[in-house]
């Protein structure tokens, strides 16, 4: 049983007396918080907390992390409040404990590999502080060491969660001993029979293998000494889970695993690495195809070493790894993302994720290297996945969405029909609007209705491409249905002029030929084209009906001609020419309010004549190109156009007089004026003036800018 005195003895020399006193206070506090209570699995709270602390000591954490490890479950006691804990140990420790409790309550549900990877990332994203992650890894190891205390029905799911979430996370942080122990403990629960057989077979040969390891290690050491090389030689056995995985992956028996015993040689330089390799190959016969040079060609995760397998003493195959001490530090202590190839690469992990885990591992290194005065709170705060948010379905599935996603994005991630029929959502059991931004760890329940359909407005706030594409597809289909209906009505109306019904006309062979001539696949495509305005009903009728049934309308103008004739009853004074015709009713679009001299285009409206827009106007750019016509200014005709300008100036006496005088000096007439003092010693003045053309407006602006105190002059387009 671990005692507080044992932990303090380990910490002496690395921690000040004040830090040790803080740890003792934390243990006393934990004892008071859980007085007379046991954990759910029957263990004593203080004993469990001390075991967590002993694991953290091995991780070389700071005193704050040690205290959090001891107190992490104190808030579960009804005897202790947040205020009590904060008063005793400060808000920082309280915040770390609360963050840990939050991730400790994340529901985990075994699913596919991508779901597991999303859960790992969400775990890290929610923790946000490296110290919280380290505490929960230590807690998990303590729990796995005592997993037999749990009910049999819970042990398998708990071990599965450990194997899929916590062991890989330990590996990514470079804590290989923690990863190995978690994996072995998990295997013992998940595959008890295979574990027992494996343990028995390996243990049976352990004494014999131990003598063999010592013998080979001594031979390699003598080889180095004879050649004046200074190196460290170690031998090791694979841990059980690693052996099990290799047997399962390759389908071989334990006797056929040749690197069950491996030797590692650490030297001072790269040159010495190759010297040792030459000596090993000269002493024992290398096996072809089993040599890997990761020094000349490092792995993508920065791992470097020489690997070779040789026929060693007693004709046994042995693996020898040769590297520099720096390479070993990188491989073992966490600068390189050594976890990538160890986990088999089953899930695609982006380079961005790779860099973030590298950063975590560097923080772990700093934490080991610097003194206990190092301010961990400034460096260990992490936001590893700012671009993603991880949320749950009510069944526990993890959904990975872009940051800023809303329940609509979540609904489409579940299923297209769920997204299309979404009317609301419950987030953490609370009703919320569909625009609500989701946060890490939210449990989202989508509310649907069979009568609900996607809205075009959703496009303004959804984030996922799937949701956006599905909404656009539905909107396009809905617009097509409306266009088909409108086109059908227009065509029926046009056919009645020729004493035809739509049913009779579509039965004609000439109608089917017309569909093919226009390049359409179905009659609905014709209706939709007419409804969109791409084809006129008259064009369809003229191609679909027999010539003898068509009324003679040769003298009648075409579609554009009809519109122009309709609005040519009033003589225009607009100074606009339309194909050489000037007697057309014209109005100027309020959205851009074009002036003579600006490039313009015409747009035929329904029932309101010809609208003139500036060519750069966004509204006309988004309009139906079939209804646009070329127009130009009649610069010979003298006319004026109203235009609004805004003048920002200093709030001082005489400004209005000066600006009005400048406008008059430029030969422009003021139609209206609005003056407003903003309260920041600035004034905003809005003038509507009559100008002849764009050049005239520019001259007015130049004159106003000459007035002392004027800061800015800009044209206002309604």
XYZ file of C-alpha atoms in Angstrom:
718
model
C 0.000 0.000 0.000
C 1.328 3.423 -1.000
C 1.763 5.969 1.807
C 2.169 9.724 1.622
C 5.588 9.349 3.277
C 6.784 7.181 0.361
C 5.763 9.828 -2.166
C 7.359 12.655 -0.190
C 10.584 10.670 0.047
C 10.610 10.337 -3.757
C 10.041 14.065 -4.201
C 12.725 15.313 -1.826
C 15.468 17.115 -3.693
C 13.167 18.051 -6.581
C 10.518 19.990 -4.643
C 10.700 22.703 -1.988
C 9.382 22.131 1.513
C 6.442 24.447 0.729
C 5.435 22.249 -2.194
C 5.638 19.126 -0.053
C 3.524 20.803 2.627
C 0.932 21.630 -0.052
C 0.794 17.962 -1.045
C 0.315 16.896 2.568
C -2.528 19.423 2.922
C -4.131 17.995 -0.206
C -4.003 14.469 1.223
C -5.583 15.663 4.501
C -8.268 17.504 2.540
C -9.001 14.373 0.450
C -9.262 12.286 3.617
C -11.744 14.742 5.177
C -13.757 15.013 1.938
C -14.299 11.264 1.720
C -14.392 10.382 5.418
C -16.315 7.144 5.896
C -16.990 6.696 2.174
C -15.767 4.159 -0.381
C -15.495 4.346 -4.154
C -18.083 2.548 -6.314
C -15.704 -0.392 -6.768
C -15.062 -0.628 -3.019
C -11.619 1.018 -2.902
C -10.591 3.638 -0.390
C -10.563 7.155 -1.880
C -7.309 8.260 -0.261
C -5.494 5.067 -1.246
C -6.617 5.565 -4.849
C -5.553 9.239 -4.824
C -2.097 8.343 -3.497
C -1.667 5.741 -6.222
C -2.570 8.394 -8.820
C -0.022 10.736 -7.230
C 2.705 8.063 -7.350
C 2.096 7.593 -11.084
C 2.291 11.351 -11.608
C 5.588 11.438 -9.692
C 7.002 9.056 -12.288
C 5.793 11.459 -15.004
C 7.855 14.262 -13.410
C 4.931 16.674 -13.150
C 4.825 19.935 -11.192
C 3.351 20.310 -7.711
C 0.054 21.744 -9.001
C -0.578 18.644 -11.122
C 0.239 16.420 -8.145
C -2.314 18.238 -6.000
C -4.948 17.986 -8.758
C -4.227 14.243 -8.969
C -4.904 13.859 -5.254
C -8.038 16.044 -5.258
C -9.514 15.272 -8.678
C -12.577 13.474 -7.231
C -13.079 15.683 -4.151
C -16.027 17.567 -5.647
C -17.957 14.284 -5.804
C -18.254 14.483 -2.037
C -21.332 16.146 -0.569
C -19.116 17.399 2.265
C -17.039 19.639 -0.015
C -18.154 22.624 -2.135
C -16.360 24.463 -4.917
C -15.988 27.439 -2.614
C -14.273 25.303 0.064
C -11.831 23.870 -2.465
C -11.051 27.258 -4.052
C -10.507 28.859 -0.644
C -8.098 26.123 0.410
C -6.107 25.652 -2.830
C -6.945 28.558 -5.141
C -9.003 29.015 -8.339
C -6.380 27.456 -10.632
C -6.576 24.035 -8.992
C -10.371 24.273 -8.842
C -10.488 25.030 -12.567
C -8.279 22.050 -13.422
C -10.404 19.720 -11.299
C -13.617 20.973 -12.933
C -12.130 20.496 -16.402
C -11.129 16.967 -15.435
C -14.600 16.161 -14.113
C -16.089 17.381 -17.380
C -14.043 15.061 -19.573
C -14.504 12.267 -17.044
C -18.241 12.415 -17.770
C -17.868 12.064 -21.555
C -19.929 9.026 -22.596
C -17.833 6.625 -24.658
C -19.409 4.191 -27.075
C -17.339 1.762 -29.145
C -17.799 2.422 -32.858
C -15.751 2.494 -36.061
C -12.124 3.574 -36.144
C -12.915 7.091 -37.349
C -15.324 7.567 -34.449
C -12.613 6.439 -32.030
C -10.129 8.936 -33.494
C -12.700 11.727 -33.210
C -13.292 10.782 -29.576
C -9.550 10.963 -28.833
C -9.312 14.419 -30.370
C -12.424 15.579 -28.536
C -10.946 14.328 -25.248
C -7.863 16.490 -25.821
C -9.873 19.473 -27.098
C -12.127 19.472 -24.027
C -9.264 19.006 -21.564
C -7.499 22.121 -22.963
C -4.763 21.831 -20.311
C -1.982 19.267 -20.570
C -1.993 18.732 -16.809
C -5.622 17.569 -16.919
C -4.704 14.974 -19.563
C -1.768 13.689 -17.520
C -3.936 13.400 -14.388
C -6.580 11.402 -16.237
C -3.988 9.094 -17.763
C -2.691 8.418 -14.235
C -6.254 7.897 -12.968
C -6.921 5.444 -15.784
C -3.771 3.441 -15.022
C -4.735 3.245 -11.352
C -8.246 2.101 -12.294
C -6.892 -0.542 -14.678
C -4.542 -1.884 -12.027
C -7.640 -2.418 -9.888
C -10.088 -3.318 -12.678
C -10.936 -6.597 -10.926
C -12.751 -4.535 -8.280
C -15.344 -3.579 -10.876
C -18.361 -5.658 -11.768
C -17.643 -8.282 -14.419
C -20.092 -6.647 -16.836
C -18.164 -3.357 -16.677
C -14.644 -4.712 -16.967
C -14.701 -5.459 -20.722
C -16.111 -2.081 -21.780
C -13.711 -0.286 -19.436
C -10.715 -2.167 -20.848
C -11.894 -1.537 -24.425
C -12.124 2.185 -23.752
C -8.638 2.117 -22.220
C -7.181 0.293 -25.229
C -8.838 2.554 -27.811
C -8.521 5.958 -26.130
C -6.034 6.157 -23.279
C -3.246 3.822 -24.470
C -2.903 5.546 -27.896
C -3.017 8.953 -26.206
C -0.190 7.895 -23.870
C 1.764 6.751 -26.903
C 1.216 10.046 -28.701
C 2.565 11.857 -25.678
C 5.667 9.681 -25.783
C 4.972 7.921 -22.452
C 5.823 4.447 -23.711
C 5.912 2.722 -20.303
C 2.412 3.986 -19.512
C 1.133 2.871 -22.912
C 2.655 -0.595 -22.495
C 1.153 -1.160 -19.054
C -2.310 0.054 -20.136
C -2.228 -2.265 -23.155
C -1.126 -5.307 -21.144
C -3.781 -4.710 -18.488
C -6.452 -4.269 -21.175
C -5.405 -7.461 -22.964
C -5.650 -9.372 -19.681
C -9.332 -8.361 -19.451
C -10.318 -8.590 -23.134
C -8.509 -11.838 -23.999
C -7.928 -13.569 -20.650
C -7.254 -17.027 -22.114
C -4.800 -15.833 -24.763
C -3.104 -13.595 -22.211
C -2.713 -16.468 -19.780
C -1.192 -18.749 -22.443
C 1.131 -15.999 -23.639
C 2.222 -15.075 -20.117
C 2.841 -18.706 -19.234
C 4.929 -19.396 -22.346
C 6.989 -16.215 -22.060
C 7.491 -16.617 -18.308
C 8.558 -20.257 -18.756
C 11.448 -19.143 -20.909
C 12.160 -15.955 -18.993
C 15.058 -17.247 -16.884
C 16.582 -18.972 -19.888
C 16.019 -15.889 -22.069
C 17.462 -13.683 -19.346
C 20.739 -15.603 -19.391
C 20.784 -15.396 -23.170
C 20.241 -11.617 -23.107
C 23.119 -11.160 -20.646
C 25.388 -13.350 -22.759
C 24.690 -11.486 -26.029
C 24.865 -8.084 -24.352
C 28.304 -8.933 -22.939
C 29.494 -10.011 -26.406
C 28.342 -6.713 -27.975
C 29.960 -4.712 -25.142
C 33.246 -6.581 -25.670
C 32.983 -5.913 -29.404
C 32.665 -2.178 -28.754
C 35.486 -2.143 -26.217
C 37.865 -4.034 -28.543
C 37.286 -1.359 -31.186
C 37.589 1.621 -28.799
C 33.901 2.558 -29.064
C 31.987 3.919 -26.087
C 28.392 2.708 -26.120
C 25.490 1.585 -23.933
C 23.958 -1.824 -24.707
C 20.592 -2.988 -23.387
C 18.402 -5.995 -24.070
C 14.647 -6.066 -23.722
C 11.582 -8.284 -24.039
C 8.521 -7.148 -25.909
C 5.564 -6.506 -23.637
C 2.663 -8.948 -23.894
C 0.279 -6.840 -25.959
C 2.970 -6.077 -28.552
C 3.710 -9.804 -28.929
C -0.016 -10.576 -29.123
C -0.583 -7.955 -31.823
C 2.308 -9.282 -33.894
C 1.046 -12.867 -33.625
C -2.464 -11.802 -34.642
C -1.258 -9.580 -37.487
C 1.212 -12.027 -39.040
C -0.489 -15.290 -38.106
C 2.733 -16.767 -36.674
C 3.380 -18.647 -33.450
C 5.379 -17.271 -30.515
C 8.389 -19.418 -31.508
C 8.489 -17.637 -34.887
C 8.744 -14.119 -33.458
C 12.408 -13.329 -33.774
C 12.464 -9.933 -32.140
C 10.949 -11.181 -28.895
C 14.416 -10.335 -27.610
C 16.030 -7.232 -29.079
C 19.188 -5.291 -28.326
C 19.721 -1.556 -28.488
C 23.146 0.074 -28.854
C 23.483 3.793 -28.058
C 26.615 5.621 -29.227
C 27.782 9.211 -29.497
C 27.692 9.980 -33.238
C 26.234 8.913 -36.580
C 29.662 7.732 -37.741
C 29.872 5.396 -34.763
C 26.404 4.007 -35.599
C 27.674 2.727 -38.937
C 30.894 1.458 -37.330
C 28.859 -0.629 -34.879
C 26.685 -1.894 -37.726
C 29.792 -3.065 -39.585
C 31.106 -4.829 -36.492
C 27.780 -6.600 -35.858
C 27.526 -7.751 -39.484
C 31.161 -8.893 -39.416
C 30.544 -10.894 -36.255
C 27.140 -12.429 -37.059
C 25.567 -13.180 -40.434
C 22.886 -10.626 -41.372
C 19.518 -11.860 -42.653
C 18.783 -10.469 -46.166
C 15.904 -8.022 -46.357
C 15.911 -7.329 -42.617
C 18.154 -4.237 -42.650
C 16.537 -0.790 -42.362
C 18.494 2.475 -42.505
C 16.269 5.075 -40.844
C 19.241 7.398 -40.299
C 19.913 8.093 -43.966
C 16.186 7.966 -44.679
C 14.321 8.969 -41.494
C 10.669 8.100 -41.060
C 8.219 10.899 -41.738
C 7.743 11.200 -37.969
C 11.477 12.027 -37.462
C 12.337 8.576 -36.084
C 15.983 7.647 -36.781
C 17.824 4.381 -36.121
C 19.581 1.457 -37.812
C 17.649 -1.825 -37.613
C 19.176 -5.165 -38.520
C 18.422 -8.833 -37.784
C 21.305 -11.297 -37.592
C 21.907 -14.970 -36.825
C 23.294 -14.568 -33.324
C 24.817 -16.981 -30.819
C 23.339 -20.499 -30.800
C 21.930 -19.777 -34.313
C 19.097 -17.650 -32.909
C 17.826 -14.643 -34.757
C 18.234 -11.401 -32.837
C 17.265 -7.830 -33.701
C 19.803 -5.066 -33.097
C 18.881 -1.367 -33.117
C 21.722 1.151 -33.314
C 21.244 4.873 -32.774
C 22.800 7.918 -31.160
C 21.738 8.983 -27.685
C 20.027 12.031 -29.166
C 18.087 9.837 -31.592
C 17.052 7.656 -28.676
C 15.867 10.655 -26.681
C 13.794 11.825 -29.625
C 12.295 8.375 -30.182
C 11.526 7.678 -26.531
C 10.761 11.039 -24.947
C 8.366 12.478 -27.403
C 9.665 14.897 -30.006
C 8.863 12.516 -32.888
C 5.311 11.305 -33.465
C 6.382 7.687 -32.987
C 2.739 6.684 -32.498
C 1.869 6.888 -36.210
C 3.359 3.609 -37.359
C 2.795 1.866 -34.043
C -0.972 2.342 -34.405
C -0.902 1.049 -37.949
C -2.107 4.185 -39.721
C -5.686 2.875 -39.929
C -7.033 6.408 -39.661
C -5.868 9.330 -41.740
C -4.346 11.911 -39.383
C -3.605 15.260 -40.969
C -0.254 17.005 -40.786
C -1.904 19.717 -38.715
C -2.958 17.146 -36.081
C 0.563 15.689 -36.190
C 2.090 19.085 -35.364
C -0.317 19.620 -32.475
C 0.570 16.339 -30.820
C 4.262 17.146 -31.365
C 3.664 20.377 -29.457
C 2.052 18.461 -26.611
C 5.038 16.175 -26.398
C 7.454 19.112 -26.323
C 5.494 20.594 -23.414
C 5.915 17.276 -21.639
C 9.675 17.485 -22.224
C 9.842 21.029 -20.876
C 7.941 19.878 -17.824
C 10.588 17.210 -17.172
C 13.597 19.421 -17.808
C 12.913 22.708 -16.058
C 12.835 23.467 -12.360
C 9.730 23.252 -10.200
C 9.427 27.045 -10.365
C 8.373 26.643 -14.009
C 4.943 28.210 -14.477
C 3.033 25.305 -15.973
C -0.204 27.240 -16.216
C 1.264 29.583 -18.832
C 2.530 26.862 -21.155
C 0.299 23.851 -20.678
C -2.925 25.527 -21.786
C -3.781 24.057 -25.182
C -6.411 24.514 -27.832
C -5.418 21.663 -30.088
C -8.379 21.548 -32.425
C -9.730 25.097 -32.827
C -11.169 24.307 -36.267
C -13.346 21.400 -35.078
C -16.083 20.755 -32.546
C -16.955 17.268 -31.248
C -20.531 16.529 -30.207
C -22.588 13.454 -29.343
C -25.785 11.888 -30.582
C -28.131 10.732 -27.782
C -26.798 7.194 -28.432
C -23.204 8.265 -27.775
C -21.853 8.470 -31.339
C -19.280 11.234 -31.861
C -19.781 13.677 -34.724
C -16.856 15.844 -35.829
C -18.022 19.179 -37.262
C -16.369 22.483 -38.211
C -16.122 25.140 -35.512
C -19.273 27.283 -35.528
C -21.552 24.444 -36.656
C -25.190 24.483 -35.607
C -27.875 21.790 -35.072
C -28.689 21.845 -38.810
C -25.106 20.752 -39.600
C -25.375 18.050 -36.937
C -28.734 16.858 -38.302
C -27.368 16.464 -41.839
C -24.317 14.650 -40.426
C -26.732 12.111 -38.902
C -28.867 11.641 -42.047
C -30.086 13.747 -44.961
C -33.755 13.225 -44.064
C -33.098 14.263 -40.449
C -31.483 17.474 -41.682
C -34.246 18.277 -44.171
C -36.985 17.830 -41.535
C -35.183 19.584 -38.664
C -37.363 22.079 -36.780
C -35.281 22.487 -33.624
C -32.889 20.794 -31.239
C -32.288 19.934 -27.621
C -28.699 20.625 -26.612
C -27.838 18.975 -23.300
C -31.610 18.437 -22.769
C -32.360 22.157 -23.278
C -34.421 23.472 -26.206
C -32.280 25.759 -28.384
C -32.702 27.627 -31.708
C -31.337 25.941 -34.844
C -28.761 28.750 -35.185
C -27.131 27.890 -31.828
C -23.399 27.220 -32.179
C -22.386 23.809 -30.837
C -19.579 23.341 -28.294
C -17.288 20.416 -27.524
C -19.063 17.663 -25.600
C -22.634 18.827 -26.338
C -25.244 16.067 -26.550
C -27.581 17.032 -29.389
C -31.073 15.666 -30.012
C -32.657 16.786 -33.294
C -36.385 17.574 -33.382
C -38.041 16.823 -36.730
C -41.396 17.275 -38.436
C -42.700 15.518 -41.554
C -44.068 18.866 -42.745
C -40.715 20.693 -42.484
C -38.610 21.374 -45.590
C -35.188 23.002 -45.958
C -35.074 26.784 -46.075
C -32.848 28.885 -48.297
C -32.124 31.005 -45.201
C -30.237 28.046 -43.681
C -27.432 28.652 -46.167
C -26.482 31.819 -44.262
C -25.410 29.965 -41.102
C -24.645 26.286 -41.856
C -20.936 25.353 -41.962
C -20.620 21.818 -43.355
C -20.395 21.217 -47.089
C -22.850 18.322 -46.811
C -25.549 20.513 -45.279
C -24.897 23.300 -47.766
C -25.019 20.973 -50.782
C -28.188 19.204 -49.628
C -29.994 22.508 -48.966
C -28.934 23.912 -52.339
C -30.069 20.720 -54.084
C -33.482 20.921 -52.427
C -33.881 24.646 -53.185
C -32.945 24.047 -56.816
C -35.418 21.167 -57.070
C -38.128 23.284 -55.435
C -37.488 26.172 -57.844
C -37.635 23.731 -60.743
C -41.038 22.462 -59.591
C -42.366 26.028 -59.437
C -40.884 26.827 -62.845
C -42.508 23.730 -64.354
C -45.865 24.844 -62.974
C -45.461 28.408 -64.291
C -44.237 27.177 -67.680
C -47.179 24.806 -68.016
C -49.645 27.643 -67.361
C -47.939 29.994 -69.856
C -47.869 27.315 -72.538
C -51.525 26.402 -71.979
C -52.467 30.071 -72.352
C -50.489 30.408 -75.571
C -51.936 27.188 -77.029
C -55.505 28.365 -76.382
C -54.901 31.183 -78.845
C -54.454 28.495 -81.484
C -57.431 26.412 -80.263
C -55.218 23.679 -78.799
C -55.189 22.079 -75.358
C -51.913 21.134 -73.720
C -52.841 17.447 -73.799
C -53.609 17.564 -77.506
C -50.436 19.493 -78.316
C -48.112 17.190 -76.364
C -49.569 14.181 -78.193
C -48.342 15.566 -81.540
C -45.274 14.038 -83.177
C -44.076 17.548 -83.971
C -44.104 18.372 -80.229
C -41.745 15.471 -79.453
C -39.521 16.529 -82.345
C -39.440 20.059 -80.930
C -38.279 18.736 -77.541
C -35.341 16.986 -79.249
C -34.536 20.007 -81.430
C -34.127 22.216 -78.365
C -31.874 19.580 -76.738
C -34.193 18.708 -73.842
C -34.746 15.235 -72.421
C -38.373 15.553 -71.352
C -41.465 17.731 -71.673
C -40.945 18.892 -68.069
C -37.609 20.382 -69.172
C -39.543 22.463 -71.761
C -42.001 23.648 -69.094
C -39.160 24.531 -66.710
C -37.330 26.477 -69.416
C -40.453 28.492 -70.194
C -41.030 29.081 -66.455
C -37.424 30.279 -66.001
C -37.887 32.645 -68.975
C -35.198 30.992 -71.091
C -37.781 30.122 -73.746
C -40.979 31.984 -74.588
C -44.281 30.139 -74.948
C -44.513 31.566 -78.503
C -41.210 29.941 -79.470
C -42.414 26.570 -78.261
C -45.745 26.858 -80.073
C -44.134 27.977 -83.333
C -41.942 24.840 -83.339
C -44.496 22.393 -81.901
C -47.692 23.052 -83.890
C -48.200 22.290 -87.571
C -47.769 25.361 -89.766
C -51.357 25.285 -90.998
C -52.650 25.512 -87.401
C -50.570 28.493 -86.467
C -52.119 31.955 -86.753
C -50.216 34.303 -88.959
C -48.418 36.762 -86.737
C -45.549 37.793 -89.011
C -46.320 41.446 -88.601
C -46.237 41.257 -84.823
C -43.048 42.160 -83.014
C -40.986 39.653 -81.057
C -40.874 39.255 -77.283
C -38.580 42.198 -76.594
C -40.316 44.267 -79.238
C -43.679 43.711 -77.507
C -42.326 44.949 -74.220
C -40.661 47.942 -75.791
C -43.787 48.821 -77.749
C -45.908 48.495 -74.604
C -43.841 51.101 -72.830
C -43.227 53.420 -75.789
C -46.490 55.313 -75.355
C -44.779 57.804 -73.068
C -41.904 59.780 -74.384
C -38.851 59.348 -72.193
C -36.651 62.147 -71.069
C -34.074 59.726 -69.691
C -31.286 60.312 -72.221
C -31.119 56.527 -72.826
C -30.891 54.976 -76.290
C -32.125 51.425 -76.858
C -30.959 49.999 -80.163
C -31.414 53.414 -81.726
C -34.949 53.820 -80.285
C -35.446 56.585 -77.787
C -39.206 56.598 -77.161
C -39.280 53.909 -74.456
C -40.491 54.160 -70.868
C -37.343 53.929 -68.772
C -36.692 53.981 -65.054
C -33.387 54.004 -63.233
C -32.676 51.296 -60.682
C -32.480 52.554 -57.103
C -29.947 49.877 -56.162
C -27.142 51.542 -58.136
C -28.674 54.853 -59.390
C -26.484 55.183 -62.527
C -25.340 58.569 -63.820
C -24.735 59.647 -67.443
C -21.217 58.623 -68.369
C -21.254 55.362 -66.350
C -21.390 52.017 -68.263
C -25.003 50.793 -68.100
C -27.179 47.872 -69.148
C -30.939 47.488 -69.520
C -33.182 44.924 -67.856
C -36.731 44.241 -69.055
C -39.018 44.074 -66.025
C -42.507 42.599 -65.804
C -44.973 45.456 -66.115
C -42.591 48.276 -65.117
C -40.754 49.026 -68.333
C -37.007 49.036 -68.801
C -34.793 49.319 -65.725
C -31.369 50.837 -66.283
C -28.563 49.534 -64.053
C -24.879 50.247 -63.803
C -23.037 47.350 -65.431
C -21.182 46.700 -62.175
C -24.438 46.388 -60.189
C -24.544 43.081 -58.291
C -28.314 42.758 -58.672
C -28.259 42.858 -62.448
C -25.269 40.508 -62.525
C -27.376 37.939 -60.663
C -30.427 38.437 -62.927
C -31.634 36.428 -65.933
C -29.220 37.228 -68.816
C -32.006 36.551 -71.342
C -33.799 39.677 -70.148
C -30.832 42.017 -70.433
C -30.397 44.311 -73.430
C -27.709 46.752 -74.479
C -28.419 50.411 -73.792
C -26.321 53.545 -73.890
C -26.542 57.163 -72.841
C -27.708 59.786 -75.302
C -24.993 62.281 -74.437
C -26.471 64.829 -76.860
C -29.510 65.250 -74.643
C -28.986 67.575 -71.686
C -30.648 66.268 -68.541
C -29.940 66.040 -64.829
C -30.024 63.092 -62.469
C -30.449 63.190 -58.682
C -27.621 61.696 -56.637
C -26.995 61.425 -52.899
C -23.662 62.245 -51.304
C -22.538 61.963 -47.703
C -20.074 64.453 -46.230
C -18.235 63.672 -42.968
C -16.755 66.820 -41.453
C -15.742 68.523 -38.235
C -18.604 69.864 -36.085
C -17.806 73.579 -36.190
C -19.421 76.847 -37.132
C -19.683 77.706 -40.815
C -19.276 74.141 -42.136
C -22.755 73.923 -43.685
C -22.308 77.312 -45.354
C -18.921 76.261 -46.752
C -20.201 72.941 -48.125
C -23.327 74.537 -49.649
C -21.171 77.197 -51.283
C -18.843 74.529 -52.747
C -21.821 72.712 -54.280
C -23.125 75.962 -55.770
C -19.633 76.800 -57.124
C -19.717 73.470 -58.994
C -23.022 74.456 -60.693
C -25.062 71.793 -58.882
C -28.474 72.262 -57.311
C -29.223 71.029 -53.758
C -32.579 69.182 -53.725
C -32.525 68.262 -50.012
C -30.126 68.236 -47.071
C -29.919 66.462 -43.723
C -27.399 67.505 -41.037
C -26.549 65.460 -37.939
C -24.001 66.092 -35.141
C -22.618 62.742 -33.953
C -21.305 63.759 -30.522
C -17.644 62.955 -31.270
C -16.975 66.436 -32.643
C -17.907 65.131 -36.080
C -20.884 65.859 -38.289
C -22.634 63.723 -40.907
C -24.325 65.615 -43.755
C -26.504 63.952 -46.392
C -27.197 65.963 -49.576
C -29.347 65.089 -52.575
C -28.146 67.118 -55.564
C -28.861 67.272 -59.303
C -25.883 66.616 -61.588
C -25.578 66.308 -65.356
C -23.229 63.324 -65.489
C -20.442 61.472 -63.719
C -17.866 64.139 -64.539
C -20.127 66.768 -63.019
C -20.450 64.717 -59.813
C -16.669 64.316 -59.572
C -16.273 68.078 -59.920
C -18.755 68.636 -57.053
C -16.838 66.188 -54.843
C -13.532 67.928 -55.561
C -14.989 71.315 -54.632
C -16.421 69.997 -51.342
C -13.091 68.404 -50.389
C -11.448 71.806 -50.667
C -13.548 73.075 -47.734
C -11.461 73.153 -44.545
C -12.756 70.646 -41.978
C -14.187 68.148 -44.494
C -12.849 64.646 -43.772
C -14.586 62.441 -46.310
C -17.040 62.696 -49.224
C -18.717 59.593 -50.658
C -21.529 58.793 -53.033
C -24.523 56.945 -51.547
C -26.265 54.339 -53.706
C -29.710 53.308 -52.453
